Amino acid sequence: MDVTSFLVATAIAHVGFAICVTAHAALTGRDVGAWPYLTLAFGLAGVAGYLFYDRDGPI
């Protein structure tokens, strides 16, 4: 796989992940915060952060 194809596929995946995070937040009434932007930048790490970050949990 050449670099251009890889970068395009990665960018498409990150946009798709960000759309999923935004849609999930809208459907569940959850505060989306900055997670779509973090997901655009970090991909699956942003998705994991959105799903597992508990703002009200112990610090």
PDB file of C-alpha atoms in Angstrom, residues 7-43:
ATOM      1  CA  LEU A   7      -3.376   8.493   4.520  1.00  0.00           C
ATOM      2  CA  VAL A   8      -6.651   8.777   2.605  1.00  0.00           C
ATOM      3  CA  ALA A   9      -8.014   5.593   4.191  1.00  0.00           C
ATOM      4  CA  THR A  10      -6.942   6.791   7.649  1.00  0.00           C
ATOM      5  CA  ALA A  11      -8.562  10.196   7.151  1.00  0.00           C
ATOM      6  CA  ILE A  12     -11.810   8.598   5.983  1.00  0.00           C
ATOM      7  CA  ALA A  13     -11.823   6.254   8.989  1.00  0.00           C
ATOM      8  CA  HIS A  14     -11.213   9.099  11.436  1.00  0.00           C
ATOM      9  CA  VAL A  15     -14.050  11.148   9.953  1.00  0.00           C
ATOM     10  CA  GLY A  16     -16.329   8.116  10.158  1.00  0.00           C
ATOM     11  CA  PHE A  17     -15.380   7.524  13.790  1.00  0.00           C
ATOM     12  CA  ALA A  18     -16.059  11.177  14.625  1.00  0.00           C
ATOM     13  CA  ILE A  19     -19.479  10.955  12.971  1.00  0.00           C
ATOM     14  CA  CYS A  20     -20.263   7.832  15.019  1.00  0.00           C
ATOM     15  CA  VAL A  21     -19.227   9.540  18.265  1.00  0.00           C
ATOM     16  CA  THR A  22     -21.384  12.568  17.441  1.00  0.00           C
ATOM     17  CA  ALA A  23     -24.364  10.421  16.455  1.00  0.00           C
ATOM     18  CA  HIS A  24     -24.063   8.300  19.602  1.00  0.00           C
ATOM     19  CA  ALA A  25     -23.995  11.406  21.792  1.00  0.00           C
ATOM     20  CA  ALA A  26     -27.050  12.832  20.042  1.00  0.00           C
ATOM     21  CA  LEU A  27     -29.012   9.592  20.333  1.00  0.00           C
ATOM     22  CA  THR A  28     -28.182   8.987  23.989  1.00  0.00           C
ATOM     23  CA  GLY A  29     -28.338  12.589  25.179  1.00  0.00           C
ATOM     24  CA  ARG A  30     -24.727  12.428  26.336  1.00  0.00           C
ATOM     25  CA  ASP A  31     -22.537  15.543  26.330  1.00  0.00           C
ATOM     26  CA  VAL A  32     -20.179  15.141  23.382  1.00  0.00           C
ATOM     27  CA  GLY A  33     -17.644  17.731  24.545  1.00  0.00           C
ATOM     28  CA  ALA A  34     -14.438  17.771  22.517  1.00  0.00           C
ATOM     29  CA  TRP A  35     -14.518  14.051  21.685  1.00  0.00           C
ATOM     30  CA  PRO A  36     -15.322  14.428  17.971  1.00  0.00           C
ATOM     31  CA  TYR A  37     -12.247  16.638  17.541  1.00  0.00           C
ATOM     32  CA  LEU A  38     -10.083  14.272  19.546  1.00  0.00           C
ATOM     33  CA  THR A  39     -11.420  11.373  17.483  1.00  0.00           C
ATOM     34  CA  LEU A  40     -10.546  13.200  14.277  1.00  0.00           C
ATOM     35  CA  ALA A  41      -7.001  13.591  15.547  1.00  0.00           C
ATOM     36  CA  PHE A  42      -6.448  10.230  17.257  1.00  0.00           C
ATOM     37  CA  GLY A  43      -8.963   7.810  15.691  1.00  0.00           C
TER      38      GLY A  43
END
